[in-house]
Amino acid sequence: MSTSLSPERRFEFGKNWASFLDVLDEERIAGSMKSLSKLAGGDLAGRSFLDVGSGSGLSSLAAMRLGVGRVHSFDYDPASVACTRELRRRYFPEDPRWTVERGDALDRDYLIQLGGFDIVYSWGVLHHTGRMWSALENVAARAAPGGRLLLALYRDQGLESRIWTGIKRLYNAHPIGRATVVGVFVPAFVLRGGITDLLRFRDPRKRYREYKSLRGMSRVHDWYDWLGGWPFEVAAAHDVIEFHRRRGFELIRLHEGRGSNRNHEYTFRRTS
């Protein structure tokens, strides 16, 4: 995760991902591989992959498992960098195709020296930088001609987004605020999901078991990521699409978020 704000003002994404590594298994990795392959448009063999805001490192690991030629992973959060390095140590020790380091999506000079990539991937990251549009500018420029840019960004939900901004501020302002937000919303998420499943005659436990097939993630870790994720910005899909069109990208795929899915998911191809 990358940010322009000082460490004491931001959510510690890396600590959340460190505990996620304890539950990472082959089923989650397979789910991430399936999702990434679909987003990237099929075969990744031999292609270069830039993971902007690598977080847990799972997406980078999935890219390696899919046979990419090289992966460069970076994150602003030192604990997230440590998580990514841990996955590299576990699964691809000393493999020169996978490099991991600390970096900032807002540091234009840093991005430029990385060069171009066939696939530039930044999933649920750039809306946490504090300067989302600047980060998007820097990251988009790393896609090579004909390359793909894969993004997930929080959708603008109007008043609801404004309310969540206040909740996130409270979470990050003080330990009491964090305890209050977690104490209210985690039970509410559990209860809402349980009631929904029971009304549909589904086993409520399935929503947690099956969630790992969705990019390999953990529903509970994603809850904490959502509640605490700060800085926090949102964008309307048409603004994101027009922003990239003016920079030589065409939209290949848009998956619009609905309900509790607060992200719009974009696949762009660089045409010039």
mmCIF file of C-alpha atoms in Angstrom:
data_model
loop_
_atom_site.group_PDB
_atom_site.id
_atom_site.type_symbol
_atom_site.label_atom_id
_atom_site.label_comp_id
_atom_site.label_asym_id
_atom_site.label_seq_id
_atom_site.Cartn_x
_atom_site.Cartn_y
_atom_site.Cartn_z
ATOM 1 C CA MET A 1 0.000 0.000 0.000
ATOM 2 C CA SER A 2 1.308 3.465 -0.815
ATOM 3 C CA THR A 3 0.535 6.763 0.837
ATOM 4 C CA SER A 4 1.592 10.375 1.157
ATOM 5 C CA LEU A 5 0.545 10.565 4.806
ATOM 6 C CA SER A 6 2.782 10.004 7.810
ATOM 7 C CA PRO A 7 2.779 6.501 9.353
ATOM 8 C CA GLU A 8 0.806 7.504 12.422
ATOM 9 C CA ARG A 9 -2.083 8.712 10.254
ATOM 10 C CA ARG A 10 -2.616 5.563 8.221
ATOM 11 C CA PHE A 11 -4.025 2.099 8.627
ATOM 12 C CA GLU A 12 -1.368 -0.572 9.112
ATOM 13 C CA PHE A 13 -2.256 -2.796 6.193
ATOM 14 C CA GLY A 14 0.841 -4.921 6.606
ATOM 15 C CA LYS A 15 -0.100 -6.084 10.106
ATOM 16 C CA ASN A 16 -3.428 -7.296 8.763
ATOM 17 C CA TRP A 17 -1.718 -9.190 5.932
ATOM 18 C CA ALA A 18 0.830 -10.746 8.282
ATOM 19 C CA SER A 19 -1.952 -12.612 10.063
ATOM 20 C CA PHE A 20 -3.469 -13.555 6.690
ATOM 21 C CA LEU A 21 -0.320 -15.524 5.853
ATOM 22 C CA ASP A 22 -1.199 -17.865 8.716
ATOM 23 C CA VAL A 23 -4.315 -19.026 6.835
ATOM 24 C CA LEU A 24 -2.856 -19.004 3.324
ATOM 25 C CA ASP A 25 -3.143 -22.427 1.686
ATOM 26 C CA GLU A 26 -3.079 -24.000 -1.774
ATOM 27 C CA GLU A 27 -6.801 -23.469 -2.267
ATOM 28 C CA ARG A 28 -6.417 -19.731 -1.732
ATOM 29 C CA ILE A 29 -3.429 -19.610 -4.069
ATOM 30 C CA ALA A 30 -5.412 -21.447 -6.748
ATOM 31 C CA GLY A 31 -8.274 -18.977 -6.355
ATOM 32 C CA SER A 32 -5.898 -16.061 -6.812
ATOM 33 C CA MET A 33 -4.353 -17.669 -9.893
ATOM 34 C CA LYS A 34 -7.742 -18.218 -11.487
ATOM 35 C CA SER A 35 -8.822 -14.648 -10.839
ATOM 36 C CA LEU A 36 -5.574 -13.117 -12.087
ATOM 37 C CA SER A 37 -5.556 -15.200 -15.259
ATOM 38 C CA LYS A 38 -9.088 -14.040 -16.075
ATOM 39 C CA LEU A 39 -8.262 -10.399 -15.408
ATOM 40 C CA ALA A 40 -5.086 -10.512 -17.489
ATOM 41 C CA GLY A 41 -6.841 -12.098 -20.437
ATOM 42 C CA GLY A 42 -5.427 -15.603 -20.366
ATOM 43 C CA ASP A 43 -1.854 -16.849 -20.687
ATOM 44 C CA LEU A 44 0.696 -14.915 -18.622
ATOM 45 C CA ALA A 45 3.683 -17.090 -19.539
ATOM 46 C CA GLY A 46 6.809 -15.058 -20.171
ATOM 47 C CA ARG A 47 5.160 -11.694 -19.544
ATOM 48 C CA SER A 48 6.392 -9.039 -17.123
ATOM 49 C CA PHE A 49 4.221 -8.182 -14.118
ATOM 50 C CA LEU A 50 4.305 -5.118 -11.868
ATOM 51 C CA ASP A 51 2.466 -5.485 -8.548
ATOM 52 C CA VAL A 52 1.810 -1.989 -7.214
ATOM 53 C CA GLY A 53 0.999 -2.225 -3.517
ATOM 54 C CA SER A 54 1.713 -5.924 -3.146
ATOM 55 C CA GLY A 55 0.154 -6.247 0.329
ATOM 56 C CA SER A 56 0.257 -9.894 1.350
ATOM 57 C CA GLY A 57 2.164 -10.821 -1.799
ATOM 58 C CA LEU A 58 -0.523 -13.288 -2.896
ATOM 59 C CA SER A 59 -1.091 -11.729 -6.322
ATOM 60 C CA SER A 60 2.631 -11.693 -7.036
ATOM 61 C CA LEU A 61 2.825 -15.326 -5.985
ATOM 62 C CA ALA A 62 -0.095 -16.149 -8.278
ATOM 63 C CA ALA A 63 1.674 -14.429 -11.177
ATOM 64 C CA MET A 64 4.810 -16.471 -10.529
ATOM 65 C CA ARG A 65 2.797 -19.678 -10.401
ATOM 66 C CA LEU A 66 1.252 -18.697 -13.754
ATOM 67 C CA GLY A 67 4.705 -18.584 -15.339
ATOM 68 C CA VAL A 68 5.382 -14.891 -15.848
ATOM 69 C CA GLY A 69 8.843 -13.934 -17.020
ATOM 70 C CA ARG A 70 9.440 -11.528 -14.160
ATOM 71 C CA VAL A 71 7.581 -9.950 -11.251
ATOM 72 C CA HIS A 72 8.426 -6.733 -9.489
ATOM 73 C CA SER A 73 6.509 -6.224 -6.240
ATOM 74 C CA PHE A 74 6.571 -3.079 -4.176
ATOM 75 C CA ASP A 75 4.657 -1.563 -1.304
ATOM 76 C CA TYR A 76 4.966 1.539 0.853
ATOM 77 C CA ASP A 77 4.172 -0.333 4.065
ATOM 78 C CA PRO A 78 7.295 -2.121 5.423
ATOM 79 C CA ALA A 79 5.186 -4.885 6.985
ATOM 80 C CA SER A 80 3.524 -5.539 3.630
ATOM 81 C CA VAL A 81 6.949 -5.716 1.989
ATOM 82 C CA ALA A 82 7.924 -8.258 4.659
ATOM 83 C CA CYS A 83 4.817 -10.335 3.870
ATOM 84 C CA THR A 84 5.624 -10.378 0.162
ATOM 85 C CA ARG A 85 9.222 -11.339 0.885
ATOM 86 C CA GLU A 86 8.009 -14.130 3.126
ATOM 87 C CA LEU A 87 5.920 -15.622 0.318
ATOM 88 C CA ARG A 88 8.868 -15.349 -2.018
ATOM 89 C CA ARG A 89 10.994 -17.151 0.586
ATOM 90 C CA ARG A 90 8.405 -19.917 0.994
ATOM 91 C CA TYR A 91 7.614 -20.605 -2.637
ATOM 92 C CA PHE A 92 10.343 -19.116 -4.884
ATOM 93 C CA PRO A 93 13.480 -18.758 -2.743
ATOM 94 C CA GLU A 94 16.327 -16.937 -4.462
ATOM 95 C CA ASP A 95 14.446 -16.887 -7.790
ATOM 96 C CA PRO A 96 15.838 -13.867 -9.707
ATOM 97 C CA ARG A 97 12.584 -13.474 -11.646
ATOM 98 C CA TRP A 98 10.834 -12.080 -8.545
ATOM 99 C CA THR A 99 12.070 -8.859 -6.959
ATOM 100 C CA VAL A 100 10.499 -7.277 -3.879
ATOM 101 C CA GLU A 101 11.220 -3.871 -2.392
ATOM 102 C CA ARG A 102 9.753 -0.877 -0.640
ATOM 103 C CA GLY A 103 8.450 1.818 -2.976
ATOM 104 C CA ASP A 104 5.851 4.536 -3.260
ATOM 105 C CA ALA A 105 3.289 4.898 -6.053
ATOM 106 C CA LEU A 106 3.458 8.654 -5.503
ATOM 107 C CA ASP A 107 7.197 8.728 -6.221
ATOM 108 C CA ARG A 108 7.263 9.425 -9.960
ATOM 109 C CA ASP A 109 11.038 9.034 -10.270
ATOM 110 C CA TYR A 110 10.913 5.640 -8.583
ATOM 111 C CA LEU A 111 8.221 4.429 -10.985
ATOM 112 C CA ILE A 112 10.059 5.723 -14.056
ATOM 113 C CA GLN A 113 13.246 3.818 -13.251
ATOM 114 C CA LEU A 114 11.287 0.551 -13.154
ATOM 115 C CA GLY A 115 10.632 0.701 -16.894
ATOM 116 C CA GLY A 116 7.635 -0.771 -18.720
ATOM 117 C CA PHE A 117 5.628 -3.915 -17.986
ATOM 118 C CA ASP A 118 3.242 -6.107 -19.938
ATOM 119 C CA ILE A 119 0.850 -6.219 -16.979
ATOM 120 C CA VAL A 120 0.527 -3.490 -14.361
ATOM 121 C CA TYR A 121 -1.625 -4.603 -11.454
ATOM 122 C CA SER A 122 -2.858 -2.475 -8.558
ATOM 123 C CA TRP A 123 -5.811 -4.005 -6.768
ATOM 124 C CA GLY A 124 -7.527 -1.974 -4.083
ATOM 125 C CA VAL A 125 -4.435 0.141 -3.484
ATOM 126 C CA LEU A 126 -4.342 3.566 -5.106
ATOM 127 C CA HIS A 127 -7.456 4.847 -3.338
ATOM 128 C CA HIS A 128 -5.409 4.563 -0.129
ATOM 129 C CA THR A 129 -2.548 6.843 -1.199
ATOM 130 C CA GLY A 130 -4.094 10.179 -0.240
ATOM 131 C CA ARG A 131 -3.453 11.426 -3.803
ATOM 132 C CA MET A 132 -5.236 8.867 -5.935
ATOM 133 C CA TRP A 133 -5.168 10.668 -9.274
ATOM 134 C CA SER A 134 -1.440 11.368 -9.037
ATOM 135 C CA ALA A 135 -0.838 7.711 -8.208
ATOM 136 C CA LEU A 136 -2.983 6.617 -11.162
ATOM 137 C CA GLU A 137 -0.945 8.884 -13.452
ATOM 138 C CA ASN A 138 2.339 7.406 -12.277
ATOM 139 C CA VAL A 139 1.190 3.802 -12.392
ATOM 140 C CA ALA A 140 -0.525 3.968 -15.797
ATOM 141 C CA ALA A 141 2.710 5.177 -17.368
ATOM 142 C CA ARG A 142 4.397 1.878 -16.434
ATOM 143 C CA ALA A 143 2.207 -0.122 -18.848
ATOM 144 C CA ALA A 144 4.144 -0.886 -22.022
ATOM 145 C CA PRO A 145 2.470 -0.268 -25.405
ATOM 146 C CA GLY A 146 -0.124 -3.007 -25.829
ATOM 147 C CA GLY A 147 0.154 -3.851 -22.134
ATOM 148 C CA ARG A 148 -2.684 -4.220 -19.678
ATOM 149 C CA LEU A 149 -3.522 -2.141 -16.647
ATOM 150 C CA LEU A 150 -5.596 -3.914 -13.989
ATOM 151 C CA LEU A 151 -7.181 -1.749 -11.313
ATOM 152 C CA ALA A 152 -9.702 -2.002 -8.493
ATOM 153 C CA LEU A 153 -10.845 1.331 -7.074
ATOM 154 C CA TYR A 154 -13.529 2.244 -4.577
ATOM 155 C CA ARG A 155 -16.688 3.402 -6.317
ATOM 156 C CA ASP A 156 -18.296 6.674 -5.357
ATOM 157 C CA GLN A 157 -21.458 5.850 -3.406
ATOM 158 C CA GLY A 158 -22.341 9.449 -2.624
ATOM 159 C CA LEU A 159 -23.577 9.943 0.929
ATOM 160 C CA GLU A 160 -22.632 6.400 1.942
ATOM 161 C CA SER A 161 -19.008 7.048 0.958
ATOM 162 C CA ARG A 162 -19.034 10.247 3.031
ATOM 163 C CA ILE A 163 -20.339 8.315 6.035
ATOM 164 C CA TRP A 164 -17.642 5.662 5.673
ATOM 165 C CA THR A 165 -15.032 8.412 5.506
ATOM 166 C CA GLY A 166 -16.081 9.473 9.008
ATOM 167 C CA ILE A 167 -16.059 5.879 10.275
ATOM 168 C CA LYS A 168 -12.552 5.306 8.939
ATOM 169 C CA ARG A 169 -11.319 8.530 10.494
ATOM 170 C CA LEU A 170 -12.687 7.342 13.831
ATOM 171 C CA TYR A 171 -11.014 3.931 13.456
ATOM 172 C CA ASN A 172 -7.600 5.494 12.868
ATOM 173 C CA ALA A 173 -7.869 8.409 15.306
ATOM 174 C CA HIS A 174 -7.426 6.492 18.570
ATOM 175 C CA PRO A 175 -7.445 2.922 19.953
ATOM 176 C CA ILE A 176 -10.852 3.577 21.513
ATOM 177 C CA GLY A 177 -12.186 4.616 18.121
ATOM 178 C CA ARG A 178 -10.780 1.457 16.554
ATOM 179 C CA ALA A 179 -12.307 -0.749 19.250
ATOM 180 C CA THR A 180 -15.659 0.990 18.820
ATOM 181 C CA VAL A 181 -15.731 0.543 15.045
ATOM 182 C CA VAL A 182 -14.668 -3.107 15.229
ATOM 183 C CA GLY A 183 -17.075 -3.820 18.097
ATOM 184 C CA VAL A 184 -20.016 -2.419 16.161
ATOM 185 C CA PHE A 185 -19.379 -3.428 12.578
ATOM 186 C CA VAL A 186 -17.758 -6.898 12.719
ATOM 187 C CA PRO A 187 -20.736 -8.394 14.630
ATOM 188 C CA ALA A 188 -23.052 -6.499 12.270
ATOM 189 C CA PHE A 189 -21.320 -8.029 9.225
ATOM 190 C CA VAL A 190 -21.559 -11.507 10.750
ATOM 191 C CA LEU A 191 -25.216 -11.059 11.661
ATOM 192 C CA ARG A 192 -26.210 -9.590 8.315
ATOM 193 C CA GLY A 193 -24.523 -12.386 6.401
ATOM 194 C CA GLY A 194 -25.989 -15.057 8.662
ATOM 195 C CA ILE A 195 -29.542 -13.737 8.312
ATOM 196 C CA THR A 196 -29.183 -13.453 4.540
ATOM 197 C CA ASP A 197 -27.950 -17.037 4.271
ATOM 198 C CA LEU A 198 -30.675 -18.428 6.503
ATOM 199 C CA LEU A 199 -33.361 -16.651 4.489
ATOM 200 C CA ARG A 200 -31.894 -18.271 1.370
ATOM 201 C CA PHE A 201 -31.627 -21.685 3.082
ATOM 202 C CA ARG A 202 -27.835 -21.636 2.832
ATOM 203 C CA ASP A 203 -25.313 -22.846 5.381
ATOM 204 C CA PRO A 204 -23.849 -19.559 6.803
ATOM 205 C CA ARG A 205 -20.444 -21.202 7.126
ATOM 206 C CA LYS A 206 -20.208 -21.520 3.353
ATOM 207 C CA ARG A 207 -19.732 -17.795 2.838
ATOM 208 C CA TYR A 208 -16.451 -18.003 4.733
ATOM 209 C CA ARG A 209 -15.250 -21.268 3.182
ATOM 210 C CA GLU A 210 -16.120 -20.212 -0.362
ATOM 211 C CA TYR A 211 -14.704 -16.717 -0.094
ATOM 212 C CA LYS A 212 -11.182 -18.067 -0.503
ATOM 213 C CA SER A 213 -12.031 -18.989 -4.111
ATOM 214 C CA LEU A 214 -12.546 -15.256 -4.770
ATOM 215 C CA ARG A 215 -8.937 -14.104 -5.391
ATOM 216 C CA GLY A 216 -7.879 -16.382 -2.514
ATOM 217 C CA MET A 217 -8.723 -13.807 0.096
ATOM 218 C CA SER A 218 -10.085 -14.052 3.643
ATOM 219 C CA ARG A 219 -13.447 -12.434 4.355
ATOM 220 C CA VAL A 220 -12.490 -11.480 7.919
ATOM 221 C CA HIS A 221 -9.167 -9.921 6.871
ATOM 222 C CA ASP A 222 -10.979 -8.000 4.161
ATOM 223 C CA TRP A 223 -13.410 -6.668 6.784
ATOM 224 C CA TYR A 224 -10.543 -5.186 8.787
ATOM 225 C CA ASP A 225 -8.950 -3.845 5.622
ATOM 226 C CA TRP A 226 -12.231 -2.123 4.751
ATOM 227 C CA LEU A 227 -12.981 -0.739 8.211
ATOM 228 C CA GLY A 228 -9.513 0.648 8.793
ATOM 229 C CA GLY A 229 -8.411 1.470 5.266
ATOM 230 C CA TRP A 230 -7.129 5.036 5.413
ATOM 231 C CA PRO A 231 -6.423 7.265 3.493
ATOM 232 C CA PHE A 232 -9.674 6.763 1.609
ATOM 233 C CA GLU A 233 -10.798 8.114 -1.775
ATOM 234 C CA VAL A 234 -13.534 7.119 -4.205
ATOM 235 C CA ALA A 235 -14.166 7.653 -7.915
ATOM 236 C CA ALA A 236 -16.986 7.342 -10.417
ATOM 237 C CA ALA A 237 -16.364 4.825 -13.188
ATOM 238 C CA HIS A 238 -16.825 7.345 -15.996
ATOM 239 C CA ASP A 239 -14.161 9.610 -14.477
ATOM 240 C CA VAL A 240 -11.635 6.758 -14.236
ATOM 241 C CA ILE A 241 -12.365 5.632 -17.797
ATOM 242 C CA GLU A 242 -12.038 9.152 -19.226
ATOM 243 C CA PHE A 243 -8.843 9.768 -17.237
ATOM 244 C CA HIS A 244 -7.197 6.749 -18.831
ATOM 245 C CA ARG A 245 -8.661 7.352 -22.292
ATOM 246 C CA ARG A 246 -6.864 10.701 -22.375
ATOM 247 C CA ARG A 247 -3.641 8.859 -21.602
ATOM 248 C CA GLY A 248 -3.877 6.362 -24.428
ATOM 249 C CA PHE A 249 -5.815 3.490 -22.828
ATOM 250 C CA GLU A 250 -8.922 1.699 -24.007
ATOM 251 C CA LEU A 251 -11.292 -0.022 -21.602
ATOM 252 C CA ILE A 252 -11.486 -3.777 -22.152
ATOM 253 C CA ARG A 253 -13.545 -4.744 -19.151
ATOM 254 C CA LEU A 254 -15.479 -3.006 -16.391
ATOM 255 C CA HIS A 255 -17.006 -4.971 -13.548
ATOM 256 C CA GLU A 256 -19.146 -2.536 -11.615
ATOM 257 C CA GLY A 257 -19.415 -3.013 -7.878
ATOM 258 C CA ARG A 258 -22.825 -3.736 -6.423
ATOM 259 C CA GLY A 259 -24.054 -3.959 -2.856
ATOM 260 C CA SER A 260 -21.244 -4.805 -0.458
ATOM 261 C CA ASN A 261 -18.722 -4.960 -3.323
ATOM 262 C CA ARG A 262 -17.436 -1.404 -3.065
ATOM 263 C CA ASN A 263 -14.887 -1.645 -5.873
ATOM 264 C CA HIS A 264 -15.211 -1.025 -9.560
ATOM 265 C CA GLU A 265 -12.797 -3.334 -11.389
ATOM 266 C CA TYR A 266 -11.115 -2.135 -14.582
ATOM 267 C CA THR A 267 -9.026 -3.758 -17.292
ATOM 268 C CA PHE A 268 -7.404 -1.296 -19.686
ATOM 269 C CA ARG A 269 -5.103 -1.837 -22.669
ATOM 270 C CA ARG A 270 -2.519 0.732 -23.623
ATOM 271 C CA THR A 271 -2.979 1.679 -27.269
ATOM 272 C CA SER A 272 -0.411 4.454 -27.570
#
